[in-house]
Amino acid sequence: MDVDLARQQWQDGNRRVEQARADQPRYGRLTGQVEVVLAGLRKRVGQVFTLAELAAAYDGADEWALELLDAADPEAPPTVGAGTIADAAFHAYARGAVDYRP
């Protein structure tokens, strides 16, 4: 996946999550779900990575993010799509890339 395209998708997902900030209970659920996917990213990508490596891990993220979210709380489906949650998590995790630039 092209890094610039991936970053744009990650920003869009983050923006959709942030739009829920006015509804604190919903926003709390969403940020909790983002944390679940962030933990999965730490295991998949590690602590030292480039944006290109992170973009490569993005392939299929919707599926494995949904699996992580289901495992974390099988009774509560994501408030928004798992892809949006994954995008927001990738957006946050990208800041730790060795070649990150805003």
Coordinates of C-alpha atoms in Angstrom, one line a residue:
M1 CA 0.0 0.0 0.0
D2 CA 1.2 3.5 -0.8
V3 CA 2.2 5.2 2.4
D4 CA 0.6 8.6 1.5
L5 CA -2.7 6.9 0.7
A6 CA -2.6 4.9 3.8
R7 CA -1.8 7.9 6.0
Q8 CA -4.8 9.7 4.4
Q9 CA -7.1 6.8 5.3
W10 CA -5.7 6.7 8.8
Q11 CA -6.3 10.5 9.2
D12 CA -9.9 10.0 8.0
G13 CA -10.5 7.3 10.5
N14 CA -9.1 9.3 13.3
R15 CA -11.3 12.3 12.3
R16 CA -14.4 10.1 12.4
V17 CA -13.5 8.9 15.9
E18 CA -12.8 12.4 17.0
Q19 CA -16.2 13.6 15.7
A20 CA -17.8 11.5 18.6
R21 CA -16.0 13.5 21.2
A22 CA -19.1 15.5 22.1
D23 CA -20.9 12.2 23.1
Q24 CA -18.6 11.1 25.9
P25 CA -20.0 7.6 26.5
R26 CA -19.7 6.8 22.8
Y27 CA -16.3 8.5 22.5
G28 CA -15.1 6.5 25.5
R29 CA -16.1 3.2 23.8
L30 CA -14.5 4.2 20.6
T31 CA -11.2 5.2 22.2
G32 CA -11.2 1.9 24.2
Q33 CA -11.6 0.0 20.9
V34 CA -8.8 2.0 19.4
E35 CA -6.6 1.0 22.4
V36 CA -7.4 -2.7 21.7
V37 CA -6.2 -2.3 18.1
L38 CA -3.2 -0.4 19.2
A39 CA -2.2 -3.3 21.4
G40 CA -2.5 -5.6 18.4
L41 CA -0.3 -3.3 16.4
R42 CA 2.4 -3.3 19.0
K43 CA 2.5 -7.1 18.7
R44 CA 2.3 -7.1 14.9
V45 CA 4.7 -4.3 14.1
G46 CA 6.9 -3.9 17.2
Q47 CA 8.3 -0.8 18.7
V48 CA 10.8 0.2 15.9
F49 CA 9.2 0.5 12.5
T50 CA 9.0 2.7 9.4
L51 CA 5.8 4.1 7.9
A52 CA 6.3 1.7 5.0
E53 CA 6.4 -1.2 7.4
L54 CA 3.3 0.1 9.1
A55 CA 1.5 0.5 5.7
A56 CA 2.4 -3.1 4.9
A57 CA 0.8 -4.2 8.1
Y58 CA -2.3 -2.2 7.1
D59 CA -3.2 -4.8 4.5
G60 CA -6.0 -6.9 5.9
A61 CA -6.3 -4.7 9.1
D62 CA -10.1 -4.5 8.9
E63 CA -10.3 -8.3 9.4
W64 CA -7.8 -8.7 12.2
A65 CA -9.0 -5.6 14.0
L66 CA -12.5 -7.0 14.0
E67 CA -11.2 -10.2 15.4
L68 CA -9.4 -8.3 18.2
L69 CA -12.5 -6.3 19.0
D70 CA -14.7 -9.3 19.0
A71 CA -12.3 -11.1 21.3
A72 CA -12.1 -8.1 23.6
D73 CA -15.9 -7.9 24.0
P74 CA -17.9 -10.4 22.0
E75 CA -21.2 -8.8 23.1
A76 CA -20.4 -5.3 21.9
P77 CA -19.9 -4.7 18.2
P78 CA -17.9 -1.6 17.3
T79 CA -19.9 1.6 17.4
V80 CA -18.5 2.4 14.0
G81 CA -16.9 0.0 11.5
A82 CA -13.8 -1.9 12.6
G83 CA -12.0 -0.3 9.6
T84 CA -12.6 3.2 11.1
I85 CA -11.2 1.9 14.5
A86 CA -8.2 0.4 12.8
D87 CA -7.6 3.6 10.8
A88 CA -7.6 5.6 14.0
A89 CA -5.2 3.2 15.7
F90 CA -2.8 3.3 12.7
H91 CA -3.0 7.1 12.8
A92 CA -2.0 7.1 16.4
Y93 CA 0.7 4.4 16.0
A94 CA 2.3 6.1 13.0
R95 CA 3.6 8.9 15.2
G96 CA 6.1 6.3 16.6
A97 CA 7.6 5.5 13.2
V98 CA 11.3 6.2 12.9
D99 CA 10.6 8.2 9.7
Y100 CA 7.4 10.0 10.9
R101 CA 6.9 13.5 9.8
P102 CA 3.6 15.4 10.4

